[in-house]
């Protein structure tokens, strides 16, 4: 990983209210593993939407609220 890639990974992601985020994008915001985000969704800490293919997506507004709570 180059220095520019590292800097890009750590930059905050601008969140649109109706935007749907992947577990990897949410994990990047919290600097945790994507599997941790999946566990949070399973335990009910954060709400997830399921795609037709069964993948989890997270509303940006829900994630913003979770971030403001201090996780």
CSV table of N, CA and C in Angstrom, one decimal:
chain,number,residue,atom,x,y,z
A,1,UNK,N,0.8,-1.2,0.0
A,1,UNK,CA,0.0,0.0,0.0
A,1,UNK,C,0.9,1.2,0.0
A,2,UNK,N,0.6,2.1,-0.9
A,2,UNK,CA,1.4,3.4,-1.0
A,2,UNK,C,0.9,4.4,0.0
A,3,UNK,N,1.6,5.4,0.2
A,3,UNK,CA,1.3,6.5,1.2
A,3,UNK,C,0.0,7.1,0.8
A,4,UNK,N,-0.2,7.4,-0.5
A,4,UNK,CA,-1.4,8.0,-1.0
A,4,UNK,C,-2.6,7.2,-0.8
A,5,UNK,N,-2.5,5.8,-1.0
A,5,UNK,CA,-3.6,4.9,-0.7
A,5,UNK,C,-4.0,4.9,0.8
A,6,UNK,N,-3.0,5.0,1.6
A,6,UNK,CA,-3.2,5.0,3.1
A,6,UNK,C,-4.0,6.3,3.5
A,7,UNK,N,-3.5,7.4,2.9
A,7,UNK,CA,-4.2,8.7,3.2
A,7,UNK,C,-5.6,8.7,2.7
A,8,UNK,N,-5.9,8.1,1.6
A,8,UNK,CA,-7.2,8.1,1.0
A,8,UNK,C,-8.1,7.2,1.9
A,9,UNK,N,-7.6,6.1,2.4
A,9,UNK,CA,-8.4,5.2,3.2
A,9,UNK,C,-8.8,5.8,4.6
A,10,UNK,N,-8.0,6.8,5.0
A,10,UNK,CA,-8.3,7.4,6.3
A,10,UNK,C,-9.1,8.7,6.2
A,11,UNK,N,-9.3,9.2,5.0
A,11,UNK,CA,-10.0,10.4,4.9
A,11,UNK,C,-11.5,10.1,5.2
A,12,UNK,N,-12.2,11.1,5.8
A,12,UNK,CA,-13.6,10.9,6.1
A,12,UNK,C,-14.4,10.8,4.8
A,13,UNK,N,-15.4,9.9,4.9
A,13,UNK,CA,-16.3,9.7,3.7
A,13,UNK,C,-17.4,10.7,3.8
A,14,UNK,N,-17.7,11.5,2.8
A,14,UNK,CA,-18.8,12.4,2.9
A,14,UNK,C,-20.1,11.6,2.8
A,15,UNK,N,-21.0,11.8,3.8
A,15,UNK,CA,-22.2,10.9,3.8
A,15,UNK,C,-23.4,11.7,3.4
A,16,UNK,N,-24.1,11.2,2.3
A,16,UNK,CA,-25.4,11.7,1.9
A,16,UNK,C,-26.4,11.0,2.7
A,17,UNK,N,-27.5,11.7,3.1
A,17,UNK,CA,-28.5,11.2,4.0
A,17,UNK,C,-29.1,9.8,3.5
A,18,UNK,N,-29.4,9.7,2.2
A,18,UNK,CA,-30.0,8.5,1.7
A,18,UNK,C,-29.1,7.5,1.1
A,19,UNK,N,-27.8,7.8,1.2
A,19,UNK,CA,-26.8,6.9,0.7
A,19,UNK,C,-26.7,5.6,1.4
A,20,UNK,N,-26.5,4.5,0.7
A,20,UNK,CA,-26.3,3.2,1.4
A,20,UNK,C,-24.8,2.9,1.3
A,21,UNK,N,-24.3,2.4,2.5
A,21,UNK,CA,-22.9,2.1,2.6
A,21,UNK,C,-22.7,0.6,2.8
A,22,UNK,N,-21.6,0.1,2.3
A,22,UNK,CA,-21.3,-1.3,2.5
A,22,UNK,C,-20.6,-1.5,3.9
A,23,UNK,N,-20.5,-2.7,4.3
A,23,UNK,CA,-19.8,-3.0,5.6
A,23,UNK,C,-18.4,-2.5,5.6
A,24,UNK,N,-17.7,-2.6,4.5
A,24,UNK,CA,-16.3,-2.1,4.4
A,24,UNK,C,-16.2,-0.6,4.5
A,25,UNK,N,-17.2,0.1,3.9
A,25,UNK,CA,-17.2,1.6,4.0
A,25,UNK,C,-17.5,2.0,5.5
A,26,UNK,N,-18.4,1.3,6.1
A,26,UNK,CA,-18.7,1.6,7.5
A,26,UNK,C,-17.5,1.3,8.4
A,27,UNK,N,-16.9,0.2,8.1
A,27,UNK,CA,-15.7,-0.2,8.9
A,27,UNK,C,-14.6,0.8,8.8
A,28,UNK,N,-14.4,1.3,7.6
A,28,UNK,CA,-13.4,2.4,7.4
A,28,UNK,C,-13.7,3.6,8.2
A,29,UNK,N,-14.9,4.0,8.3
A,29,UNK,CA,-15.3,5.1,9.1
A,29,UNK,C,-15.0,4.9,10.6
A,30,UNK,N,-15.1,3.7,11.1
A,30,UNK,CA,-14.9,3.4,12.5
A,30,UNK,C,-13.5,2.8,12.8
A,31,UNK,N,-12.8,2.6,11.7
A,31,UNK,CA,-11.5,2.0,11.8
A,31,UNK,C,-11.5,0.6,12.5
A,32,UNK,N,-12.5,-0.2,12.0
A,32,UNK,CA,-12.6,-1.6,12.5
A,32,UNK,C,-12.6,-2.5,11.3
A,33,UNK,N,-12.7,-3.8,11.6
A,33,UNK,CA,-12.8,-4.8,10.6
A,33,UNK,C,-14.2,-4.9,10.1
A,34,UNK,N,-14.5,-5.1,8.8
A,34,UNK,CA,-15.8,-5.2,8.3
A,34,UNK,C,-16.7,-6.3,9.1
A,35,UNK,N,-16.0,-7.4,9.6
A,35,UNK,CA,-16.7,-8.4,10.3
A,35,UNK,C,-17.3,-7.8,11.6
A,36,UNK,N,-16.6,-6.8,12.2
A,36,UNK,CA,-17.1,-6.2,13.4
A,36,UNK,C,-18.4,-5.4,13.1
A,37,UNK,N,-18.5,-4.8,11.9
A,37,UNK,CA,-19.7,-4.1,11.5
A,37,UNK,C,-20.8,-5.1,11.3
A,38,UNK,N,-20.5,-6.2,10.8
A,38,UNK,CA,-21.5,-7.3,10.6
A,38,UNK,C,-22.0,-7.7,12.0
A,39,UNK,N,-21.1,-7.9,12.9
A,39,UNK,CA,-21.6,-8.3,14.3
A,39,UNK,C,-22.4,-7.2,14.9
A,40,UNK,N,-22.1,-6.0,14.7
A,40,UNK,CA,-22.9,-4.9,15.3
A,40,UNK,C,-24.3,-4.9,14.7
A,41,UNK,N,-24.4,-5.2,13.4
A,41,UNK,CA,-25.7,-5.3,12.7
A,41,UNK,C,-26.5,-6.5,13.3
A,42,UNK,N,-25.9,-7.7,13.4
A,42,UNK,CA,-26.5,-8.8,14.0
A,42,UNK,C,-27.0,-8.6,15.4
A,43,UNK,N,-26.2,-7.9,16.2
A,43,UNK,CA,-26.6,-7.7,17.6
A,43,UNK,C,-27.6,-6.5,17.8
A,44,UNK,N,-27.9,-5.8,16.7
A,44,UNK,CA,-28.9,-4.7,16.7
A,44,UNK,C,-28.3,-3.3,17.1
A,45,UNK,N,-27.0,-3.2,17.2
A,45,UNK,CA,-26.4,-1.9,17.5
A,45,UNK,C,-26.6,-0.9,16.4
A,46,UNK,N,-26.6,-1.4,15.1
A,46,UNK,CA,-26.9,-0.6,14.0
A,46,UNK,C,-27.8,-1.3,13.1
A,47,UNK,N,-28.7,-0.6,12.4
A,47,UNK,CA,-29.6,-1.2,11.5
A,47,UNK,C,-29.0,-1.4,10.1
A,48,UNK,N,-29.4,-2.6,9.5
A,48,UNK,CA,-28.9,-2.9,8.2
A,48,UNK,C,-30.1,-3.2,7.3
A,49,UNK,N,-29.9,-2.9,6.0
A,49,UNK,CA,-30.8,-3.3,5.0
A,49,UNK,C,-30.2,-4.4,4.2
A,50,UNK,N,-31.0,-5.4,3.8
A,50,UNK,CA,-30.5,-6.5,3.0
A,50,UNK,C,-30.9,-6.3,1.6
A,51,UNK,N,-29.9,-6.5,0.7
A,51,UNK,CA,-30.1,-6.4,-0.7
A,51,UNK,C,-30.8,-7.7,-1.2
A,52,UNK,N,-31.3,-7.7,-2.4
A,52,UNK,CA,-31.9,-8.9,-3.0
A,52,UNK,C,-30.9,-10.1,-2.9
A,53,UNK,N,-29.6,-9.8,-3.0
A,53,UNK,CA,-28.6,-10.9,-3.0
A,53,UNK,C,-28.2,-11.3,-1.6
A,54,UNK,N,-28.8,-10.6,-0.6
A,54,UNK,CA,-28.6,-11.0,0.8
A,54,UNK,C,-27.4,-10.2,1.5
A,55,UNK,N,-26.9,-9.2,0.8
A,55,UNK,CA,-25.8,-8.4,1.4
A,55,UNK,C,-26.3,-7.3,2.2
A,56,UNK,N,-25.6,-6.9,3.2
A,56,UNK,CA,-26.0,-5.9,4.1
A,56,UNK,C,-25.6,-4.5,3.6
A,57,UNK,N,-26.4,-3.5,3.7
A,57,UNK,CA,-26.1,-2.1,3.4
A,57,UNK,C,-26.6,-1.3,4.6
A,58,UNK,N,-26.0,-0.2,4.8
A,58,UNK,CA,-26.3,0.7,6.0
A,58,UNK,C,-26.6,2.1,5.5
A,59,UNK,N,-27.7,2.6,6.0
A,59,UNK,CA,-28.1,4.0,5.7
A,59,UNK,C,-27.1,4.9,6.3
A,60,UNK,N,-26.6,5.9,5.5
A,60,UNK,CA,-25.7,6.9,6.0
A,60,UNK,C,-26.2,7.7,7.2
A,61,UNK,N,-27.5,8.0,7.2
A,61,UNK,CA,-28.0,8.7,8.3
A,61,UNK,C,-28.0,7.9,9.6
A,62,UNK,N,-28.2,6.6,9.5
A,62,UNK,CA,-28.1,5.7,10.7
A,62,UNK,C,-26.6,5.6,11.2
A,63,UNK,N,-25.7,5.6,10.3
A,63,UNK,CA,-24.3,5.5,10.7
A,63,UNK,C,-23.8,6.8,11.3
A,64,UNK,N,-24.3,7.9,10.7
A,64,UNK,CA,-24.0,9.3,11.3
A,64,UNK,C,-24.5,9.3,12.7
A,65,UNK,N,-25.7,8.9,13.0
A,65,UNK,CA,-26.3,8.9,14.3
A,65,UNK,C,-25.4,8.0,15.2
A,66,UNK,N,-25.0,6.9,14.8
A,66,UNK,CA,-24.2,5.9,15.6
A,66,UNK,C,-22.8,6.6,15.9
A,67,UNK,N,-22.2,7.3,14.9
A,67,UNK,CA,-21.0,8.0,15.1
A,67,UNK,C,-21.1,9.1,16.2
A,68,UNK,N,-22.2,9.8,16.1
A,68,UNK,CA,-22.5,10.9,17.1
A,68,UNK,C,-22.6,10.4,18.5
A,69,UNK,N,-23.2,9.2,18.6
A,69,UNK,CA,-23.4,8.6,19.9
A,69,UNK,C,-22.0,8.2,20.6
A,70,UNK,N,-21.0,8.1,19.8
A,70,UNK,CA,-19.7,7.7,20.3
A,70,UNK,C,-19.5,6.2,20.3
A,71,UNK,N,-20.3,5.5,19.4
A,71,UNK,CA,-20.3,4.1,19.2
A,71,UNK,C,-20.4,3.4,20.5
